Amino acid sequence: MNSNIITIDGPSGGGKSTVSQMLATHLHYTYLDTGAMYRAVGIKIIRSKIDENDQEALNQLLTDIDLRLSTDDSGTKVFIDNDDVSQAIRTAEMGMVASRVSAIPAVRRTLTTLQQEMGQQGKIVAEGRDMGTVVFPNAPHKFYLDATAEERARRRHLQLQEKGEASDYQNLLQQIIKRDHDDSSRDLAPLKAADDAIIIDSSTMDAEAVVRFMLDRINAC
Ligand code: DC
Protein backbone atom coordinates (compact mmCIF):
# COMPACT_ATOMS: atom_id res chain seq x y z
CA MET A 1 0.00 0.00 0.00
CA ASN A 2 0.96 3.68 -0.46
CA SER A 3 3.09 3.03 -3.50
CA ASN A 4 2.18 5.53 -6.21
CA ILE A 5 0.26 7.83 -3.90
CA ILE A 6 0.69 11.57 -4.23
CA THR A 7 -0.80 13.74 -1.50
CA ILE A 8 -1.71 17.40 -1.94
CA ASP A 9 -2.85 19.25 1.18
CA GLY A 10 -3.43 22.91 1.86
CA PRO A 11 -5.99 25.57 2.76
CA SER A 12 -9.15 26.28 0.80
CA GLY A 13 -8.85 28.25 -2.41
CA GLY A 14 -5.16 27.56 -2.97
CA GLY A 15 -5.72 25.82 -6.30
CA LYS A 16 -5.41 22.24 -4.98
CA SER A 17 -8.30 20.88 -7.05
CA THR A 18 -7.10 22.30 -10.36
CA VAL A 19 -3.53 21.19 -9.76
CA SER A 20 -4.51 17.74 -8.45
CA GLN A 21 -6.74 17.07 -11.46
CA MET A 22 -4.07 18.23 -13.91
CA LEU A 23 -1.44 16.07 -12.23
CA ALA A 24 -3.72 13.02 -12.12
CA THR A 25 -4.62 13.42 -15.81
CA HIS A 26 -0.96 13.80 -16.78
CA LEU A 27 0.11 10.70 -14.85
CA HIS A 28 -3.03 8.66 -15.63
CA TYR A 29 -3.74 8.44 -11.90
CA THR A 30 -7.12 8.61 -10.17
CA TYR A 31 -7.99 11.93 -8.56
CA LEU A 32 -9.38 11.62 -5.01
CA ASP A 33 -11.21 14.77 -3.86
CA THR A 34 -11.62 14.21 -0.11
CA GLY A 35 -13.13 17.67 0.47
CA ALA A 36 -16.05 16.50 -1.67
CA MET A 37 -16.52 13.59 0.74
CA TYR A 38 -16.74 15.91 3.77
CA ARG A 39 -19.13 18.17 1.87
CA ALA A 40 -21.27 15.14 0.97
CA VAL A 41 -21.50 14.01 4.59
CA GLY A 42 -22.38 17.60 5.52
CA ILE A 43 -25.25 17.72 3.06
CA LYS A 44 -26.49 14.32 4.17
CA ILE A 45 -26.57 15.49 7.80
CA ILE A 46 -28.46 18.65 6.85
CA ARG A 47 -30.97 16.85 4.63
CA SER A 48 -31.56 14.17 7.27
CA LYS A 49 -32.24 16.93 9.80
CA ILE A 50 -30.44 15.00 12.52
CA ASP A 51 -28.75 16.83 15.36
CA GLU A 52 -25.03 16.40 14.64
CA ASN A 53 -24.36 16.23 18.39
CA ASP A 54 -26.64 13.19 18.69
CA GLN A 55 -23.96 10.45 18.62
CA GLU A 56 -26.37 7.61 18.04
CA ALA A 57 -28.20 9.25 15.14
CA LEU A 58 -24.89 10.34 13.62
CA ASN A 59 -23.37 6.85 13.91
CA GLN A 60 -26.46 5.38 12.25
CA LEU A 61 -26.24 7.91 9.42
CA LEU A 62 -22.53 7.12 8.92
CA THR A 63 -23.21 3.37 8.92
CA ASP A 64 -26.00 3.72 6.38
CA ILE A 65 -24.40 6.31 4.12
CA ASP A 66 -24.01 5.27 0.50
CA LEU A 67 -21.34 7.67 -0.76
CA ARG A 68 -19.91 7.26 -4.25
CA LEU A 69 -17.41 9.33 -6.21
CA SER A 70 -16.87 9.11 -9.93
CA THR A 71 -14.15 11.12 -11.58
CA ASP A 72 -13.59 12.04 -15.20
CA ASP A 73 -11.95 14.94 -17.05
CA SER A 74 -14.77 17.28 -16.05
CA GLY A 75 -14.09 16.69 -12.35
CA THR A 76 -15.60 14.66 -9.53
CA LYS A 77 -19.24 13.67 -9.43
CA VAL A 78 -20.58 12.86 -6.00
CA PHE A 79 -23.57 10.63 -5.30
CA ILE A 80 -25.36 10.02 -2.04
CA ASP A 81 -27.89 7.20 -2.14
CA ASN A 82 -27.72 7.47 -5.95
CA ASP A 83 -28.65 11.16 -5.77
CA ASP A 84 -26.21 13.38 -7.68
CA VAL A 85 -25.17 16.09 -5.20
CA SER A 86 -22.17 17.30 -7.21
CA GLN A 87 -23.57 20.81 -7.71
CA ALA A 88 -25.32 21.14 -4.37
CA ILE A 89 -22.14 20.54 -2.35
CA ARG A 90 -20.14 23.26 -4.13
CA THR A 91 -21.63 26.30 -2.40
CA ALA A 92 -19.70 28.49 0.07
CA GLU A 93 -22.27 27.54 2.69
CA MET A 94 -21.58 23.82 2.20
CA GLY A 95 -17.86 24.54 2.51
CA MET A 96 -18.49 25.98 5.96
CA VAL A 97 -20.76 23.05 6.89
CA ALA A 98 -18.12 20.57 5.70
CA SER A 99 -15.49 22.35 7.75
CA ARG A 100 -17.72 22.10 10.84
CA VAL A 101 -18.66 18.42 10.49
CA SER A 102 -15.08 17.49 9.60
CA ALA A 103 -14.11 18.18 13.22
CA ILE A 104 -16.47 15.41 14.50
CA PRO A 105 -14.42 12.30 15.40
CA ALA A 106 -16.93 9.75 14.04
CA VAL A 107 -17.09 11.56 10.69
CA ARG A 108 -13.28 11.65 10.41
CA ARG A 109 -12.95 7.98 11.37
CA THR A 110 -15.49 6.90 8.75
CA LEU A 111 -14.04 8.98 5.93
CA THR A 112 -10.41 8.19 6.78
CA THR A 113 -11.17 4.46 6.53
CA LEU A 114 -13.01 4.94 3.25
CA GLN A 115 -10.17 7.03 1.80
CA GLN A 116 -7.56 4.46 2.84
CA GLU A 117 -9.63 1.74 1.15
CA MET A 118 -9.77 3.84 -2.02
CA GLY A 119 -6.00 4.29 -1.80
CA GLN A 120 -5.35 0.55 -1.77
CA GLN A 121 -5.47 0.47 -5.57
CA GLY A 122 -2.50 2.88 -5.72
CA LYS A 123 -1.93 5.42 -8.48
CA ILE A 124 -3.95 8.17 -6.85
CA VAL A 125 -3.57 11.89 -6.34
CA ALA A 126 -5.26 12.48 -2.98
CA GLU A 127 -6.27 16.05 -2.20
CA GLY A 128 -7.40 17.40 1.18
CA ARG A 129 -6.17 18.68 4.54
CA ASP A 130 -4.71 15.56 6.19
CA MET A 131 -3.68 13.34 3.28
CA GLY A 132 0.04 13.49 4.00
CA THR A 133 -0.24 13.63 7.79
CA VAL A 134 -2.96 11.10 8.69
CA VAL A 135 -4.56 9.23 5.80
CA PHE A 136 -1.46 8.33 3.76
CA PRO A 137 1.49 9.03 6.07
CA ASN A 138 3.76 6.72 4.02
CA ALA A 139 2.99 8.29 0.64
CA PRO A 140 6.22 8.75 -1.30
CA HIS A 141 5.31 12.18 -2.68
CA LYS A 142 3.72 14.84 -0.49
CA PHE A 143 2.98 18.45 -1.34
CA TYR A 144 1.46 21.30 0.63
CA LEU A 145 0.01 24.03 -1.56
CA ASP A 146 -0.28 27.42 0.06
CA ALA A 147 -1.06 30.99 -1.02
CA THR A 148 -1.86 34.12 0.95
CA ALA A 149 -5.48 34.50 2.10
CA GLU A 150 -5.70 37.74 0.08
CA GLU A 151 -4.58 36.01 -3.13
CA ARG A 152 -6.99 33.12 -2.57
CA ALA A 153 -9.88 35.53 -1.96
CA ARG A 154 -8.89 37.52 -5.06
CA ARG A 155 -8.92 34.37 -7.24
CA ARG A 156 -12.28 33.25 -5.89
CA HIS A 157 -13.71 36.75 -6.39
CA LEU A 158 -12.59 36.72 -10.04
CA GLN A 159 -14.00 33.20 -10.62
CA LEU A 160 -17.41 34.25 -9.28
CA GLN A 161 -17.41 37.47 -11.31
CA GLU A 162 -16.54 35.51 -14.47
CA LYS A 163 -19.53 33.26 -13.79
CA GLY A 164 -21.71 36.39 -13.40
CA GLU A 165 -22.36 35.61 -9.73
CA ALA A 166 -22.57 38.21 -6.97
CA SER A 167 -19.36 38.40 -4.97
CA ASP A 168 -17.96 40.54 -2.21
CA TYR A 169 -14.17 40.41 -1.82
CA GLN A 170 -14.11 41.37 1.87
CA ASN A 171 -16.75 38.78 2.65
CA LEU A 172 -14.80 36.06 0.80
CA LEU A 173 -11.60 37.04 2.60
CA GLN A 174 -13.30 36.79 6.01
CA GLN A 175 -14.74 33.34 5.10
CA ILE A 176 -11.32 32.11 3.99
CA ILE A 177 -9.64 33.38 7.16
CA LYS A 178 -12.32 31.73 9.33
CA ARG A 179 -12.11 28.39 7.47
CA ASP A 180 -8.28 28.41 7.68
CA HIS A 181 -8.51 29.05 11.40
CA ASP A 182 -11.15 26.36 12.04
CA ASP A 183 -9.43 23.74 9.86
CA SER A 184 -6.00 24.29 11.37
CA SER A 185 -6.98 24.70 15.02
CA ARG A 186 -9.17 21.59 15.44
CA ASP A 187 -7.81 18.76 17.60
CA LEU A 188 -8.24 15.98 15.06
CA ALA A 189 -6.18 15.85 11.88
CA PRO A 190 -5.75 19.62 11.66
CA LEU A 191 -4.70 21.30 8.45
CA LYS A 192 -0.91 21.34 8.43
CA ALA A 193 1.98 20.34 6.25
CA ALA A 194 3.46 16.89 6.89
CA ASP A 195 7.08 17.12 8.07
CA ASP A 196 8.21 15.52 4.82
CA ALA A 197 5.92 17.53 2.52
CA ILE A 198 7.28 19.94 -0.06
CA ILE A 199 5.68 23.32 0.59
CA ILE A 200 4.73 25.35 -2.47
CA ASP A 201 3.59 28.96 -2.27
CA SER A 202 1.43 29.41 -5.36
CA SER A 203 0.71 33.12 -4.74
CA THR A 204 2.73 34.07 -7.79
CA MET A 205 2.55 30.80 -9.80
CA ASP A 206 -0.15 29.63 -12.16
CA ALA A 207 -1.45 26.04 -12.11
CA GLU A 208 0.76 24.91 -15.02
CA ALA A 209 3.87 26.13 -13.22
CA VAL A 210 2.87 24.34 -10.01
CA VAL A 211 2.25 21.07 -11.88
CA ARG A 212 5.59 21.36 -13.70
CA PHE A 213 7.34 21.92 -10.38
CA MET A 214 5.60 18.88 -8.84
CA LEU A 215 6.46 16.64 -11.81
CA ASP A 216 10.11 17.70 -11.58
CA ARG A 217 10.18 16.75 -7.92
CA ILE A 218 8.38 13.44 -8.53
CA ASN A 219 10.68 12.52 -11.43
CA ALA A 220 13.74 13.43 -9.41
CA CYS A 221 13.00 10.69 -6.86
O1 DC B 1 -11.39 21.13 0.04
P1 DC B 1 -12.82 21.59 0.38
O2 DC B 1 -12.95 23.07 0.44
O3 DC B 1 -13.84 20.98 -0.53
O4 DC B 1 -13.11 20.99 1.86
C1 DC B 1 -14.25 21.33 2.59
C2 DC B 1 -13.97 21.18 4.06
O5 DC B 1 -13.80 19.79 4.38
C3 DC B 1 -12.71 21.87 4.57
O6 DC B 1 -12.95 23.20 5.02
C4 DC B 1 -12.24 20.99 5.71
C5 DC B 1 -12.82 19.63 5.39
N1 DC B 1 -11.80 18.67 4.93
C6 DC B 1 -11.07 18.01 5.90
O7 DC B 1 -11.24 18.28 7.09
N2 DC B 1 -10.19 17.06 5.54
C7 DC B 1 -9.97 16.76 4.26
N3 DC B 1 -9.10 15.82 3.94
C8 DC B 1 -10.68 17.46 3.24
C9 DC B 1 -11.58 18.43 3.61
Short mmCIF file of N, CA and C in Angstrom, two decimals, residues 59-186:
data_model
loop_
_atom_site.label_atom_id
_atom_site.label_comp_id
_atom_site.label_asym_id
_atom_site.label_seq_id
_atom_site.Cartn_x
_atom_site.Cartn_y
_atom_site.Cartn_z
N ASN A 59 -24.00 8.14 14.22
CA ASN A 59 -23.37 6.85 13.91
C ASN A 59 -24.23 6.05 12.94
N GLN A 60 -25.56 6.11 13.14
CA GLN A 60 -26.46 5.38 12.25
C GLN A 60 -26.34 5.93 10.82
N LEU A 61 -26.34 7.27 10.74
CA LEU A 61 -26.24 7.91 9.42
C LEU A 61 -24.92 7.50 8.73
N LEU A 62 -23.84 7.46 9.51
CA LEU A 62 -22.53 7.12 8.92
C LEU A 62 -22.46 5.65 8.52
N THR A 63 -23.17 4.80 9.27
CA THR A 63 -23.21 3.37 8.92
C THR A 63 -24.00 3.16 7.64
N ASP A 64 -25.09 3.93 7.51
CA ASP A 64 -26.00 3.72 6.38
C ASP A 64 -25.56 4.44 5.11
N ILE A 65 -24.65 5.41 5.25
CA ILE A 65 -24.40 6.31 4.12
C ILE A 65 -23.87 5.55 2.90
N ASP A 66 -24.46 5.87 1.75
CA ASP A 66 -24.01 5.27 0.50
C ASP A 66 -23.39 6.40 -0.31
N LEU A 67 -22.06 6.55 -0.17
CA LEU A 67 -21.34 7.67 -0.76
C LEU A 67 -20.46 7.16 -1.90
N ARG A 68 -20.66 7.73 -3.08
CA ARG A 68 -19.91 7.26 -4.25
C ARG A 68 -19.30 8.44 -5.00
N LEU A 69 -18.06 8.28 -5.41
CA LEU A 69 -17.41 9.33 -6.21
C LEU A 69 -17.12 8.76 -7.58
N SER A 70 -17.34 9.56 -8.61
CA SER A 70 -16.87 9.11 -9.93
C SER A 70 -16.17 10.29 -10.59
N THR A 71 -14.98 10.02 -11.07
CA THR A 71 -14.15 11.12 -11.58
C THR A 71 -13.86 10.95 -13.06
N ASP A 72 -14.05 12.03 -13.81
CA ASP A 72 -13.59 12.04 -15.20
C ASP A 72 -12.93 13.39 -15.46
N ASP A 73 -12.68 13.70 -16.73
CA ASP A 73 -11.95 14.94 -17.05
C ASP A 73 -12.70 16.19 -16.60
N SER A 74 -14.02 16.09 -16.45
CA SER A 74 -14.77 17.28 -16.05
C SER A 74 -14.79 17.45 -14.53
N GLY A 75 -14.16 16.54 -13.80
CA GLY A 75 -14.09 16.69 -12.35
C GLY A 75 -14.74 15.51 -11.63
N THR A 76 -15.05 15.74 -10.35
CA THR A 76 -15.60 14.66 -9.53
C THR A 76 -17.11 14.79 -9.42
N LYS A 77 -17.79 13.70 -9.69
CA LYS A 77 -19.24 13.67 -9.43
C LYS A 77 -19.44 12.93 -8.12
N VAL A 78 -20.36 13.43 -7.31
CA VAL A 78 -20.58 12.86 -6.00
C VAL A 78 -22.04 12.42 -5.87
N PHE A 79 -22.22 11.17 -5.44
CA PHE A 79 -23.57 10.63 -5.30
C PHE A 79 -23.79 10.18 -3.87
N ILE A 80 -24.96 10.56 -3.33
CA ILE A 80 -25.36 10.02 -2.04
C ILE A 80 -26.67 9.29 -2.27
N ASP A 81 -26.69 8.02 -1.92
CA ASP A 81 -27.89 7.20 -2.14
C ASP A 81 -28.37 7.37 -3.59
N ASN A 82 -27.43 7.33 -4.52
CA ASN A 82 -27.72 7.47 -5.95
C ASN A 82 -28.21 8.85 -6.37
N ASP A 83 -28.24 9.80 -5.44
CA ASP A 83 -28.65 11.16 -5.77
C ASP A 83 -27.40 11.98 -6.10
N ASP A 84 -27.38 12.60 -7.27
CA ASP A 84 -26.21 13.38 -7.68
C ASP A 84 -26.19 14.72 -6.93
N VAL A 85 -25.25 14.86 -6.00
CA VAL A 85 -25.17 16.09 -5.20
C VAL A 85 -23.96 16.95 -5.61
N SER A 86 -23.40 16.63 -6.77
CA SER A 86 -22.17 17.30 -7.21
C SER A 86 -22.27 18.82 -7.20
N GLN A 87 -23.39 19.35 -7.67
CA GLN A 87 -23.57 20.81 -7.71
C GLN A 87 -23.89 21.34 -6.31
N ALA A 88 -24.80 20.65 -5.65
CA ALA A 88 -25.32 21.14 -4.37
C ALA A 88 -24.23 21.29 -3.30
N ILE A 89 -23.17 20.47 -3.39
CA ILE A 89 -22.14 20.54 -2.35
C ILE A 89 -21.13 21.66 -2.59
N ARG A 90 -21.19 22.31 -3.75
CA ARG A 90 -20.14 23.26 -4.13
C ARG A 90 -20.41 24.70 -3.70
N THR A 91 -21.36 24.93 -2.83
CA THR A 91 -21.63 26.30 -2.40
C THR A 91 -20.69 26.68 -1.24
N ALA A 92 -20.53 28.00 -1.04
CA ALA A 92 -19.70 28.49 0.07
C ALA A 92 -20.29 28.01 1.40
N GLU A 93 -21.61 27.98 1.45
CA GLU A 93 -22.27 27.54 2.69
C GLU A 93 -21.90 26.08 3.00
N MET A 94 -21.92 25.22 1.97
CA MET A 94 -21.58 23.82 2.20
C MET A 94 -20.11 23.64 2.55
N GLY A 95 -19.28 24.57 2.10
CA GLY A 95 -17.86 24.54 2.51
C GLY A 95 -17.74 24.76 4.01
N MET A 96 -18.53 25.70 4.53
CA MET A 96 -18.49 25.98 5.96
C MET A 96 -19.07 24.81 6.75
N VAL A 97 -20.15 24.21 6.22
CA VAL A 97 -20.76 23.05 6.89
C VAL A 97 -19.76 21.89 6.92
N ALA A 98 -19.10 21.66 5.78
CA ALA A 98 -18.12 20.57 5.70
C ALA A 98 -17.00 20.79 6.71
N SER A 99 -16.56 22.03 6.81
CA SER A 99 -15.49 22.35 7.75
C SER A 99 -15.95 22.02 9.19
N ARG A 100 -17.20 22.35 9.48
CA ARG A 100 -17.72 22.10 10.84
C ARG A 100 -17.82 20.59 11.12
N VAL A 101 -18.45 19.85 10.19
CA VAL A 101 -18.66 18.42 10.49
C VAL A 101 -17.35 17.63 10.40
N SER A 102 -16.36 18.20 9.72
CA SER A 102 -15.08 17.49 9.60
C SER A 102 -14.32 17.43 10.93
N ALA A 103 -14.76 18.22 11.90
CA ALA A 103 -14.11 18.18 13.22
C ALA A 103 -14.73 17.10 14.13
N ILE A 104 -15.80 16.43 13.67
CA ILE A 104 -16.47 15.41 14.50
C ILE A 104 -15.70 14.08 14.35
N PRO A 105 -15.25 13.51 15.48
CA PRO A 105 -14.42 12.30 15.40
C PRO A 105 -15.03 11.16 14.58
N ALA A 106 -16.32 10.88 14.75
CA ALA A 106 -16.93 9.75 14.04
C ALA A 106 -16.92 9.99 12.53
N VAL A 107 -17.10 11.23 12.12
CA VAL A 107 -17.09 11.56 10.69
C VAL A 107 -15.68 11.34 10.15
N ARG A 108 -14.68 11.81 10.88
CA ARG A 108 -13.28 11.65 10.41
C ARG A 108 -12.91 10.18 10.33
N ARG A 109 -13.29 9.41 11.36
CA ARG A 109 -12.95 7.98 11.37
C ARG A 109 -13.52 7.30 10.13
N THR A 110 -14.81 7.56 9.87
CA THR A 110 -15.49 6.90 8.75
C THR A 110 -14.83 7.27 7.42
N LEU A 111 -14.58 8.56 7.23
CA LEU A 111 -14.04 8.98 5.93
C LEU A 111 -12.57 8.60 5.77
N THR A 112 -11.82 8.61 6.87
CA THR A 112 -10.41 8.19 6.78
C THR A 112 -10.33 6.74 6.33
N THR A 113 -11.16 5.88 6.91
CA THR A 113 -11.17 4.46 6.53
C THR A 113 -11.53 4.30 5.05
N LEU A 114 -12.56 5.02 4.65
CA LEU A 114 -13.01 4.94 3.25
C LEU A 114 -11.90 5.40 2.30
N GLN A 115 -11.24 6.49 2.66
CA GLN A 115 -10.17 7.03 1.80
C GLN A 115 -8.99 6.05 1.73
N GLN A 116 -8.67 5.42 2.86
CA GLN A 116 -7.56 4.46 2.84
C GLN A 116 -7.91 3.25 1.98
N GLU A 117 -9.19 2.85 2.02
CA GLU A 117 -9.63 1.74 1.15
C GLU A 117 -9.47 2.14 -0.31
N MET A 118 -9.89 3.37 -0.62
CA MET A 118 -9.77 3.84 -2.02
C MET A 118 -8.30 3.91 -2.45
N GLY A 119 -7.43 4.17 -1.49
CA GLY A 119 -6.00 4.29 -1.80
C GLY A 119 -5.31 2.96 -2.05
N GLN A 120 -5.97 1.88 -1.64
CA GLN A 120 -5.35 0.55 -1.77
C GLN A 120 -4.96 0.24 -3.20
N GLN A 121 -5.73 0.76 -4.15
CA GLN A 121 -5.47 0.47 -5.57
C GLN A 121 -4.18 1.14 -6.05
N GLY A 122 -3.69 2.13 -5.30
CA GLY A 122 -2.50 2.88 -5.72
C GLY A 122 -2.81 3.81 -6.87
N LYS A 123 -1.77 4.47 -7.37
CA LYS A 123 -1.93 5.42 -8.48
C LYS A 123 -3.04 6.43 -8.22
N ILE A 124 -2.96 7.12 -7.09
CA ILE A 124 -3.95 8.17 -6.85
C ILE A 124 -3.27 9.48 -6.47
N VAL A 125 -3.94 10.56 -6.83
CA VAL A 125 -3.57 11.89 -6.34
C VAL A 125 -4.65 12.25 -5.33
N ALA A 126 -4.27 12.27 -4.05
CA ALA A 126 -5.26 12.48 -2.98
C ALA A 126 -5.15 13.92 -2.46
N GLU A 127 -6.26 14.63 -2.57
CA GLU A 127 -6.27 16.05 -2.20
C GLU A 127 -7.11 16.30 -0.95
N GLY A 128 -6.60 17.10 -0.01
CA GLY A 128 -7.40 17.40 1.18
C GLY A 128 -6.66 18.26 2.18
N ARG A 129 -6.82 17.93 3.47
CA ARG A 129 -6.17 18.68 4.54
C ARG A 129 -5.21 17.79 5.33
N ASP A 130 -5.49 16.47 5.34
CA ASP A 130 -4.71 15.56 6.19
C ASP A 130 -4.23 14.34 5.41
N MET A 131 -4.08 14.49 4.11
CA MET A 131 -3.68 13.34 3.28
C MET A 131 -2.27 12.88 3.62
N GLY A 132 -1.36 13.84 3.74
CA GLY A 132 0.04 13.49 4.00
C GLY A 132 0.32 13.24 5.48
N THR A 133 -0.51 13.78 6.35
CA THR A 133 -0.24 13.63 7.79
C THR A 133 -0.91 12.40 8.39
N VAL A 134 -2.17 12.13 8.01
CA VAL A 134 -2.96 11.10 8.69
C VAL A 134 -3.39 9.95 7.77
N VAL A 135 -3.93 10.28 6.63
CA VAL A 135 -4.56 9.23 5.80
C VAL A 135 -3.51 8.38 5.08
N PHE A 136 -2.52 9.06 4.47
CA PHE A 136 -1.46 8.33 3.76
C PHE A 136 -0.09 8.78 4.25
N PRO A 137 0.23 8.51 5.52
CA PRO A 137 1.49 9.03 6.07
C PRO A 137 2.73 8.47 5.37
N ASN A 138 2.59 7.31 4.69
CA ASN A 138 3.76 6.72 4.02
C ASN A 138 3.82 7.03 2.53
N ALA A 139 2.98 7.94 2.08
CA ALA A 139 2.99 8.29 0.64
C ALA A 139 4.38 8.78 0.25
N PRO A 140 4.86 8.35 -0.90
CA PRO A 140 6.22 8.75 -1.30
C PRO A 140 6.35 10.20 -1.77
N HIS A 141 5.24 10.80 -2.19
CA HIS A 141 5.31 12.18 -2.68
C HIS A 141 4.23 13.02 -1.98
N LYS A 142 4.68 14.00 -1.23
CA LYS A 142 3.72 14.84 -0.49
C LYS A 142 3.97 16.31 -0.81
N PHE A 143 2.86 17.01 -1.08
CA PHE A 143 2.98 18.45 -1.34
C PHE A 143 1.98 19.20 -0.46
N TYR A 144 2.35 20.42 -0.13
CA TYR A 144 1.46 21.30 0.63
C TYR A 144 1.39 22.60 -0.15
N LEU A 145 0.18 22.89 -0.66
CA LEU A 145 0.01 24.03 -1.56
C LEU A 145 -0.60 25.20 -0.80
N ASP A 146 0.16 26.26 -0.72
CA ASP A 146 -0.28 27.42 0.06
C ASP A 146 -0.35 28.66 -0.83
N ALA A 147 -1.06 29.66 -0.38
CA ALA A 147 -1.06 30.99 -1.02
C ALA A 147 -1.64 31.93 0.03
N THR A 148 -1.35 33.20 -0.08
CA THR A 148 -1.86 34.12 0.95
C THR A 148 -3.39 34.13 0.90
N ALA A 149 -4.01 34.44 2.04
CA ALA A 149 -5.48 34.50 2.10
C ALA A 149 -5.99 35.56 1.12
N GLU A 150 -5.27 36.65 0.99
CA GLU A 150 -5.70 37.74 0.08
C GLU A 150 -5.70 37.25 -1.37
N GLU A 151 -4.67 36.50 -1.75
CA GLU A 151 -4.58 36.01 -3.13
C GLU A 151 -5.68 34.97 -3.38
N ARG A 152 -5.94 34.13 -2.39
CA ARG A 152 -6.99 33.12 -2.57
C ARG A 152 -8.36 33.77 -2.68
N ALA A 153 -8.60 34.81 -1.89
CA ALA A 153 -9.88 35.53 -1.96
C ALA A 153 -9.99 36.24 -3.31
N ARG A 154 -8.88 36.80 -3.78
CA ARG A 154 -8.89 37.52 -5.06
C ARG A 154 -9.26 36.57 -6.20
N ARG A 155 -8.64 35.36 -6.18
CA ARG A 155 -8.92 34.37 -7.24
C ARG A 155 -10.39 33.95 -7.22
N ARG A 156 -10.88 33.69 -6.03
CA ARG A 156 -12.28 33.25 -5.89
C ARG A 156 -13.23 34.35 -6.37
N HIS A 157 -12.91 35.59 -6.01
CA HIS A 157 -13.71 36.75 -6.39
C HIS A 157 -13.79 36.84 -7.93
N LEU A 158 -12.63 36.67 -8.58
CA LEU A 158 -12.59 36.72 -10.04
C LEU A 158 -13.42 35.59 -10.67
N GLN A 159 -13.25 34.37 -10.11
CA GLN A 159 -14.00 33.20 -10.62
C GLN A 159 -15.51 33.49 -10.58
N LEU A 160 -15.98 34.00 -9.44
CA LEU A 160 -17.41 34.25 -9.28
C LEU A 160 -17.87 35.34 -10.24
N GLN A 161 -17.05 36.39 -10.39
CA GLN A 161 -17.41 37.47 -11.31
C GLN A 161 -17.49 36.96 -12.74
N GLU A 162 -16.53 36.07 -13.10
CA GLU A 162 -16.54 35.51 -14.47
C GLU A 162 -17.80 34.70 -14.72
N LYS A 163 -18.30 34.06 -13.64
CA LYS A 163 -19.53 33.26 -13.79
C LYS A 163 -20.78 34.15 -13.71
N GLY A 164 -20.57 35.46 -13.50
CA GLY A 164 -21.71 36.39 -13.40
C GLY A 164 -22.42 36.29 -12.06
N GLU A 165 -21.72 35.75 -11.04
CA GLU A 165 -22.36 35.61 -9.73
C GLU A 165 -21.95 36.76 -8.82
N ALA A 166 -22.86 37.12 -7.90
CA ALA A 166 -22.57 38.21 -6.97
C ALA A 166 -21.41 37.80 -6.07
N SER A 167 -20.52 38.73 -5.80
CA SER A 167 -19.36 38.40 -4.97
C SER A 167 -18.85 39.64 -4.25
N ASP A 168 -18.49 39.44 -3.00
CA ASP A 168 -17.96 40.54 -2.21
C ASP A 168 -16.57 40.13 -1.70
N TYR A 169 -15.54 40.81 -2.14
CA TYR A 169 -14.17 40.41 -1.82
C TYR A 169 -13.94 40.32 -0.31
N GLN A 170 -14.37 41.35 0.42
CA GLN A 170 -14.11 41.37 1.87
C GLN A 170 -14.79 40.20 2.57
N ASN A 171 -15.99 39.89 2.10
CA ASN A 171 -16.75 38.78 2.65
C ASN A 171 -16.01 37.45 2.40
N LEU A 172 -15.54 37.28 1.16
CA LEU A 172 -14.80 36.06 0.80
C LEU A 172 -13.54 35.93 1.65
N LEU A 173 -12.84 37.06 1.83
CA LEU A 173 -11.60 37.04 2.60
C LEU A 173 -11.89 36.61 4.05
N GLN A 174 -12.96 37.15 4.62
CA GLN A 174 -13.30 36.79 6.01
C GLN A 174 -13.64 35.30 6.11
N GLN A 175 -14.38 34.78 5.10
CA GLN A 175 -14.74 33.34 5.10
C GLN A 175 -13.49 32.48 5.03
N ILE A 176 -12.56 32.88 4.17
CA ILE A 176 -11.32 32.11 3.99
C ILE A 176 -10.51 32.11 5.28
N ILE A 177 -10.42 33.28 5.92
CA ILE A 177 -9.64 33.38 7.16
C ILE A 177 -10.29 32.51 8.25
N LYS A 178 -11.63 32.53 8.30
CA LYS A 178 -12.32 31.73 9.33
C LYS A 178 -12.10 30.23 9.07
N ARG A 179 -12.24 29.82 7.79
CA ARG A 179 -12.11 28.39 7.47
C ARG A 179 -10.67 27.92 7.73
N ASP A 180 -9.69 28.74 7.39
CA ASP A 180 -8.28 28.41 7.68
C ASP A 180 -8.11 28.19 9.18
N HIS A 181 -8.67 29.12 9.94
CA HIS A 181 -8.51 29.05 11.40
C HIS A 181 -9.17 27.78 11.94
N ASP A 182 -10.43 27.53 11.53
CA ASP A 182 -11.15 26.36 12.04
C ASP A 182 -10.46 25.07 11.62
N ASP A 183 -10.03 24.98 10.35
CA ASP A 183 -9.43 23.74 9.86
C ASP A 183 -8.07 23.47 10.50
N SER A 184 -7.35 24.54 10.83
CA SER A 184 -6.00 24.29 11.37
C SER A 184 -5.96 24.25 12.89
N SER A 185 -7.04 24.68 13.55
CA SER A 185 -6.98 24.70 15.02
C SER A 185 -7.75 23.54 15.65
N ARG A 186 -8.43 22.70 14.83
CA ARG A 186 -9.17 21.59 15.44
C ARG A 186 -8.19 20.55 15.98
#
